[in-house]
mmCIF file of C-alpha atoms in Angstrom:
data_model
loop_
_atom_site.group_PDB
_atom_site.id
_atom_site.type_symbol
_atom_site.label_atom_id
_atom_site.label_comp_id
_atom_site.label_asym_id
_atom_site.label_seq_id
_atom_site.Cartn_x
_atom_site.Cartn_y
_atom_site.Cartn_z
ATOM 1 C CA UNK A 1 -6.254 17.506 6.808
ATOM 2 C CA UNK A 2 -3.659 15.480 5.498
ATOM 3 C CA UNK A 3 -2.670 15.545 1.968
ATOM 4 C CA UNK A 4 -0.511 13.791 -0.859
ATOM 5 C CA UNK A 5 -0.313 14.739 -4.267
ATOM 6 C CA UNK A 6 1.408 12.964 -7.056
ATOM 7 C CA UNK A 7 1.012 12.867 -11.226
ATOM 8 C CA UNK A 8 -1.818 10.775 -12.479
ATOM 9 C CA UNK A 9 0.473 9.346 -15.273
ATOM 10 C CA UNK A 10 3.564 9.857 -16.749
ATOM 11 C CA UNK A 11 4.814 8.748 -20.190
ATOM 12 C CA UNK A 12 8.731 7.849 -20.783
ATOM 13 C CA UNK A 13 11.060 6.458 -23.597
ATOM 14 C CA UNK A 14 13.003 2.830 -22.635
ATOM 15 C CA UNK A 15 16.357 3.649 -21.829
ATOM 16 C CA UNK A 16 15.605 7.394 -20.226
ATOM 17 C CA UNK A 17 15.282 9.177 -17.281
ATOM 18 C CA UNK A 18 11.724 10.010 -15.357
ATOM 19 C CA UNK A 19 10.890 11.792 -12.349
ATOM 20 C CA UNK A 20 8.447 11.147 -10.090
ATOM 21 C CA UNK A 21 7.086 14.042 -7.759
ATOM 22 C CA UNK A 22 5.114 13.871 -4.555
ATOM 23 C CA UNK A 23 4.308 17.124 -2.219
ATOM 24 C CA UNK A 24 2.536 16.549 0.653
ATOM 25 C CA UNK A 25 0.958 17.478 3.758
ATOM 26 C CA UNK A 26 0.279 15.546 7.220
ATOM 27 C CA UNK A 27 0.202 15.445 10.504
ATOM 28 C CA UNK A 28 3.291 14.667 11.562
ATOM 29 C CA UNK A 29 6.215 13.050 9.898
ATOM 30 C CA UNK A 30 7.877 9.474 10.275
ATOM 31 C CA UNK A 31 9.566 8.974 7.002
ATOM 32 C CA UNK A 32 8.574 9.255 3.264
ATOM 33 C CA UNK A 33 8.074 5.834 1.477
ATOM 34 C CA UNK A 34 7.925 4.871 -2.498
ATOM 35 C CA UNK A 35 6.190 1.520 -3.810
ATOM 36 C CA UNK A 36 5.519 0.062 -7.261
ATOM 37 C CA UNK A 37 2.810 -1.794 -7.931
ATOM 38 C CA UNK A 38 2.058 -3.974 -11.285
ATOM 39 C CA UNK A 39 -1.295 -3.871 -12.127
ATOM 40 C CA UNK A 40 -3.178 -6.762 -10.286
ATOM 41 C CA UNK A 41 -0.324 -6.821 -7.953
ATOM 42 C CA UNK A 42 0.018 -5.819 -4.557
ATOM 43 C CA UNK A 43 2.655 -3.087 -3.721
ATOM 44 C CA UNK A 44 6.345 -3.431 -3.245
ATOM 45 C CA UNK A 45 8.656 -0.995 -1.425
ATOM 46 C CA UNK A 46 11.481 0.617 -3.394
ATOM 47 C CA UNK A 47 12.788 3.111 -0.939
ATOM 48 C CA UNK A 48 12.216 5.086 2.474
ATOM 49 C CA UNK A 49 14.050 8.732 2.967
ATOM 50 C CA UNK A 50 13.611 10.205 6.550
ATOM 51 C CA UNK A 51 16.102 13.002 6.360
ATOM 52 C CA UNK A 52 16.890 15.484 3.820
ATOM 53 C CA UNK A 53 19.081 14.165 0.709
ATOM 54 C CA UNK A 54 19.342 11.698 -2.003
ATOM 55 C CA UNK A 55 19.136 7.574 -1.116
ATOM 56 C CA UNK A 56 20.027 5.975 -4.206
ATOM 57 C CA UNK A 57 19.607 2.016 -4.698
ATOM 58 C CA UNK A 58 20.737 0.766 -8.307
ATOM 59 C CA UNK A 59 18.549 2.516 -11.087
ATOM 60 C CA UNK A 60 16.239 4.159 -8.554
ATOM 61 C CA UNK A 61 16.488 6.798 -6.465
ATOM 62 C CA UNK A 62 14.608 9.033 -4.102
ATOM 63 C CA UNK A 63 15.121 13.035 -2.518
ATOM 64 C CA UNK A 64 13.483 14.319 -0.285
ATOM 65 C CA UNK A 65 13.126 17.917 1.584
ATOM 66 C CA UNK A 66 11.298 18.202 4.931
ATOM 67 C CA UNK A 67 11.023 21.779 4.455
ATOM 68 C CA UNK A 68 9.190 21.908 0.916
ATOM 69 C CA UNK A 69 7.279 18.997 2.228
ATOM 70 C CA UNK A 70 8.406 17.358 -1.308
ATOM 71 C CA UNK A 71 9.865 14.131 -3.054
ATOM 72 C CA UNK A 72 11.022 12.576 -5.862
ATOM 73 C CA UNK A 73 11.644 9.148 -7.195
ATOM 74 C CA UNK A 74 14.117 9.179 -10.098
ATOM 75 C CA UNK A 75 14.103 5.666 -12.471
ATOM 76 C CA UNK A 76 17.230 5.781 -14.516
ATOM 77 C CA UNK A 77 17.710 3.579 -17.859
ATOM 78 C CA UNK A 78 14.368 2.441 -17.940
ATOM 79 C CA UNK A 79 12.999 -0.790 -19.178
ATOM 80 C CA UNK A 80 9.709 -1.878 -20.095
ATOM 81 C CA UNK A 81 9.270 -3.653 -16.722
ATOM 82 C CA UNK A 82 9.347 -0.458 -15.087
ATOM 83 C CA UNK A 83 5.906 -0.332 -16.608
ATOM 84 C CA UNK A 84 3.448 0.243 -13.238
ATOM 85 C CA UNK A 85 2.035 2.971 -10.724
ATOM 86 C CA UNK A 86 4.072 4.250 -8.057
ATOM 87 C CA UNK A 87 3.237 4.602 -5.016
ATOM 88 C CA UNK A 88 4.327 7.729 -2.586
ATOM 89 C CA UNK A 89 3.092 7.546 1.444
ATOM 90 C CA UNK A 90 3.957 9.174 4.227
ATOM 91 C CA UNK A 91 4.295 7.498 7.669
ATOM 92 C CA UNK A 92 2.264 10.404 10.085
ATOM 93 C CA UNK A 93 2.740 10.808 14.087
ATOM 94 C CA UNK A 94 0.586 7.784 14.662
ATOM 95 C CA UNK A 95 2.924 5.801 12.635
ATOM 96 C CA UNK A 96 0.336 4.868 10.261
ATOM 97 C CA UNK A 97 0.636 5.128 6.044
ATOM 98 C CA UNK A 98 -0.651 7.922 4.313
ATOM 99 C CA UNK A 99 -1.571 7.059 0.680
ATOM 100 C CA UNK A 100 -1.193 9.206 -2.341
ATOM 101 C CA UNK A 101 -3.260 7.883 -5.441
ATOM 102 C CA UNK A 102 -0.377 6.620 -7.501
ATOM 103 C CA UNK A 103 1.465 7.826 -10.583
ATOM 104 C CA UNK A 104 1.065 5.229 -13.507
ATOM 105 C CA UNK A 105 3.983 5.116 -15.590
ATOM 106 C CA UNK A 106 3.704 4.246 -19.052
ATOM 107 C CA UNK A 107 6.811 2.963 -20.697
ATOM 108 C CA UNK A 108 7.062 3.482 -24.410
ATOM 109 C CA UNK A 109 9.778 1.606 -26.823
ATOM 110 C CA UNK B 1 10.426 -17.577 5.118
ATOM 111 C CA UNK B 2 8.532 -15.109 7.247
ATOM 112 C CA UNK B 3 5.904 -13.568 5.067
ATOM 113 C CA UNK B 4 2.319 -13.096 4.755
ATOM 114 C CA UNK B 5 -0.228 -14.787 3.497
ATOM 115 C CA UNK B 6 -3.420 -14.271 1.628
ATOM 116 C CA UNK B 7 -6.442 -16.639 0.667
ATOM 117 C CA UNK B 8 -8.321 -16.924 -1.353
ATOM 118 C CA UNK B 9 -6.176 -15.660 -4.024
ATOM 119 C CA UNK B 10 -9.666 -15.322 -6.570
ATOM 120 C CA UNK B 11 -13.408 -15.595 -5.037
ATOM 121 C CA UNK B 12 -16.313 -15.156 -6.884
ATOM 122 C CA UNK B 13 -19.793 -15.237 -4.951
ATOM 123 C CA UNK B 14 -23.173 -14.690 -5.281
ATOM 124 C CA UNK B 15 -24.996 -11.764 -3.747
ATOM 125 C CA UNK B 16 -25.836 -12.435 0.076
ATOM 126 C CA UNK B 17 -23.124 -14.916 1.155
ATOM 127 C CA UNK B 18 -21.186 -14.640 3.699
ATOM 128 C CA UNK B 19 -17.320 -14.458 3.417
ATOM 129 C CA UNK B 20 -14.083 -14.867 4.763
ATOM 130 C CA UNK B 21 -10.826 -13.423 3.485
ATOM 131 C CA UNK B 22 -7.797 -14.961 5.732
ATOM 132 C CA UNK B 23 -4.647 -12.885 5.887
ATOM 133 C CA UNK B 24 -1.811 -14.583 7.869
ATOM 134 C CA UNK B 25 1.915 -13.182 8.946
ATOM 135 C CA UNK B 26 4.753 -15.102 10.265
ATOM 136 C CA UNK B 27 7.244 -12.215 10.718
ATOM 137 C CA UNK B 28 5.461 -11.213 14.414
ATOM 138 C CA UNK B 29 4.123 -8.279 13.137
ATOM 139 C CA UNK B 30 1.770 -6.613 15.585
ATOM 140 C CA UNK B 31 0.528 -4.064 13.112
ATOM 141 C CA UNK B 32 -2.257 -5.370 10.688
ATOM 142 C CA UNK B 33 -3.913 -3.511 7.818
ATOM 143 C CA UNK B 34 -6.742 -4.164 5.377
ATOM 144 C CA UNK B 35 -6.925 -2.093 2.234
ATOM 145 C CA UNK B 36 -9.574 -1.909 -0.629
ATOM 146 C CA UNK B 37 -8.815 -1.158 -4.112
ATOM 147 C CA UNK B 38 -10.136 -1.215 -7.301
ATOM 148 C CA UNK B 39 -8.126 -1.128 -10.531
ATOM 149 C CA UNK B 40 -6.008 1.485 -11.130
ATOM 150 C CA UNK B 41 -7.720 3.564 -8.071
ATOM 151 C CA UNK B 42 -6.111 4.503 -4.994
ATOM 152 C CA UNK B 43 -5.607 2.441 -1.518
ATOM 153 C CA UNK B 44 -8.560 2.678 0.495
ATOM 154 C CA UNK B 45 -7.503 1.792 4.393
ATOM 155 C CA UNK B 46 -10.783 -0.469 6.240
ATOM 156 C CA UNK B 47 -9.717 -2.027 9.020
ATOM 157 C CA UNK B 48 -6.448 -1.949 11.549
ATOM 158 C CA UNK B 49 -5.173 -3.441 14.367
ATOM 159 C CA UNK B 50 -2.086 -2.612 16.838
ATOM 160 C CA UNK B 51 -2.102 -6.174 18.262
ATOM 161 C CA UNK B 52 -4.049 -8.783 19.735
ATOM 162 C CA UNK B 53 -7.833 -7.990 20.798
ATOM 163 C CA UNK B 54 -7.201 -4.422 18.912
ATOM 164 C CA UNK B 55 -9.082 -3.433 15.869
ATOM 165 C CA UNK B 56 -9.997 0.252 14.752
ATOM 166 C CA UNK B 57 -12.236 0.903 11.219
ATOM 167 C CA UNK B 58 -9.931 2.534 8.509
ATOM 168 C CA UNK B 59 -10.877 5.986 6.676
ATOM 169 C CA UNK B 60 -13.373 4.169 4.359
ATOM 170 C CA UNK B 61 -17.117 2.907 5.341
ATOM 171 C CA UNK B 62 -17.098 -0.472 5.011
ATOM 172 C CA UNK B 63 -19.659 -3.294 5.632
ATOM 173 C CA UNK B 64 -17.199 -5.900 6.809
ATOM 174 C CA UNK B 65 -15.717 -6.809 10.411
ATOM 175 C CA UNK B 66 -12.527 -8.167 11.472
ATOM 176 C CA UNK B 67 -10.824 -9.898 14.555
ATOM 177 C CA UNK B 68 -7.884 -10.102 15.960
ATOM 178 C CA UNK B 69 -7.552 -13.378 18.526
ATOM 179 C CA UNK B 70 -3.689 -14.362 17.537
ATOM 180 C CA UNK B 71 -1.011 -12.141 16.284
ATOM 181 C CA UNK B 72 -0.354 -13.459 13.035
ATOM 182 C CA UNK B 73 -4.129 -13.960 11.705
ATOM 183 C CA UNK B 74 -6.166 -11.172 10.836
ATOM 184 C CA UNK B 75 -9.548 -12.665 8.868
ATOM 185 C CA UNK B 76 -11.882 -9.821 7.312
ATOM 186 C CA UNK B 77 -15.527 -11.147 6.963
ATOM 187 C CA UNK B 78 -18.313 -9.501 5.009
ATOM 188 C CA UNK B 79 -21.531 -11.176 6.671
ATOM 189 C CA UNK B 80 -24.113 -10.190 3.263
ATOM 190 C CA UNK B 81 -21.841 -9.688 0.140
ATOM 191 C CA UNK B 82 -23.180 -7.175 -2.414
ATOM 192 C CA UNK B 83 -21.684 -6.530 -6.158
ATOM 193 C CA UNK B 84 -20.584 -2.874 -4.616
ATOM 194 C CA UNK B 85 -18.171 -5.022 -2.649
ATOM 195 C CA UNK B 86 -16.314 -6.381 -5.829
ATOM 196 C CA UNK B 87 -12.886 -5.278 -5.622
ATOM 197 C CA UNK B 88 -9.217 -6.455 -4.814
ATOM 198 C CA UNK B 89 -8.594 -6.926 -0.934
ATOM 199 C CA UNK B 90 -5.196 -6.340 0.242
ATOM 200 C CA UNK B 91 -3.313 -7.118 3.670
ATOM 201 C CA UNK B 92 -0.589 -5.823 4.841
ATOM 202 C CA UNK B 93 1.395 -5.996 7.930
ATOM 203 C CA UNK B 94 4.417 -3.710 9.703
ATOM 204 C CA UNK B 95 6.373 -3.769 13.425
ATOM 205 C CA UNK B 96 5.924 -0.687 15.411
ATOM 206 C CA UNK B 97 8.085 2.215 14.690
ATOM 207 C CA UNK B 98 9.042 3.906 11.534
ATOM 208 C CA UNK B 99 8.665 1.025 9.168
ATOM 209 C CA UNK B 100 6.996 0.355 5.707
ATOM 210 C CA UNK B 101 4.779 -2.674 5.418
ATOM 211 C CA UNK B 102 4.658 -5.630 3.476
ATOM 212 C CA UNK B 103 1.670 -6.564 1.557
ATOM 213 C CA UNK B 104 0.398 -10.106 1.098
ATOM 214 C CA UNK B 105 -0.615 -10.800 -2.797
ATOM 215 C CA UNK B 106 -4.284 -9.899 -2.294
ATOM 216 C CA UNK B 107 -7.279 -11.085 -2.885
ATOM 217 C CA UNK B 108 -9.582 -10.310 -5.603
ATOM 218 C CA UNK B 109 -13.546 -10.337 -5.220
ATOM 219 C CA UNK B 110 -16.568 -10.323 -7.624
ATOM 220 C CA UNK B 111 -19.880 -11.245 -6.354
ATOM 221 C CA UNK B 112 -22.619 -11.554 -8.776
#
């Protein structure tokens, strides 16, 4: 079957570092995508990684490895907004989303 | 501005109505989604479509129906709505090929 597995919640200081991990398993592989969503929001993407390596974009960034079958999303000098679940999915053979169930990040003063 | 488009953005019902939730894309998408979810709970895919005249049922049982007669509308209906059905409704839409979607701003149900 296919599987993603990410933190249910993660606490963090405003102004430090977090990371974000995701492992999963599916049937086939397209690309690794990251969202946030605000609570009552809908999602919104942050980043895609289809080969091995770091993409970084401002205070966010994401790795992945094909071979683990792992990623991370790393928020840098974080701010209160940064307050929200994020999201990790894989795009299968079909081309079709694979949801995990979100990592709610709590951001603390 | 190509983007999509949900509405009603709030809808509160009584039990047994019948409902429409309209989801609308101008960016030519011919991938369509609808997800369920309730707060703070995973995405729950049910309903898709690949284009026009196209429309598969999504991982989770649902009670409602969709069509798919132009590319950029994709209306869910729920013919009898029941208080199990209160929840936020989500569209989302995506080209073919290896890219993300976008999600419209949802809508969020209660029936009473």
């Amino acid at each position: 079957g296919q599987n993603i597995d990410q933190p249910t919640e993660m606490t963090a200081t405003e102004g430090a570092i977090v990371q974000i991990n995701c492992t999963y398993q599916t049937s086939g592989f397209n690309g690794l995508f990251w969202y946030q969503q605000h609570a009552g929001e809908a999602p919104t993407f942050l980043s895609y990684n289809v080969l091995d390596g770091l993409e970084e974009k401002g205070r966010f960034s994401s790795f992945l490895s094909r071979s683990k079958g792992y990623s991370y999303l790393l928020l840098k000098e974080l701010q209160m907004k940064d307050s929200a679940s994020y999201l990790c999915a894989v795009m299968d053979s079909n081309y079709q989303l694979i949801w995990g169930a979100g990592t709610k990040l709590i951001i603390k003063p | 501005e190509a983007d999509i488009y949900q509405t009603p953005r709030y809808l509160v019902i009584g039990t047994g109505k019948k409902i429409t939730l309209e989801c609308s894309q101008t960016m030519g998408h011919d991938k369509m989604y609808w997800y369920q979810q309730d707060p703070g709970m995973e995405l729950h895919l049910i309903h898709y479509s690949y284009g026009v005249n196209s429309t598969e049922k999504g991982d989770l049982s649902s009670e409602s129906t969709v069509s798919r007669i132009r590319t950029e509308h994709f209306p869910l209906t729920l013919e009898s709505a029941r208080p199990s059905h209160t929840s936020q409704y989500l569209c989302a839409s995506s080209e073919m090929g290896h890219y993300g979607y976008t999600f419209g701003s949802g809508t969020r149900l209660t029936v009473v």
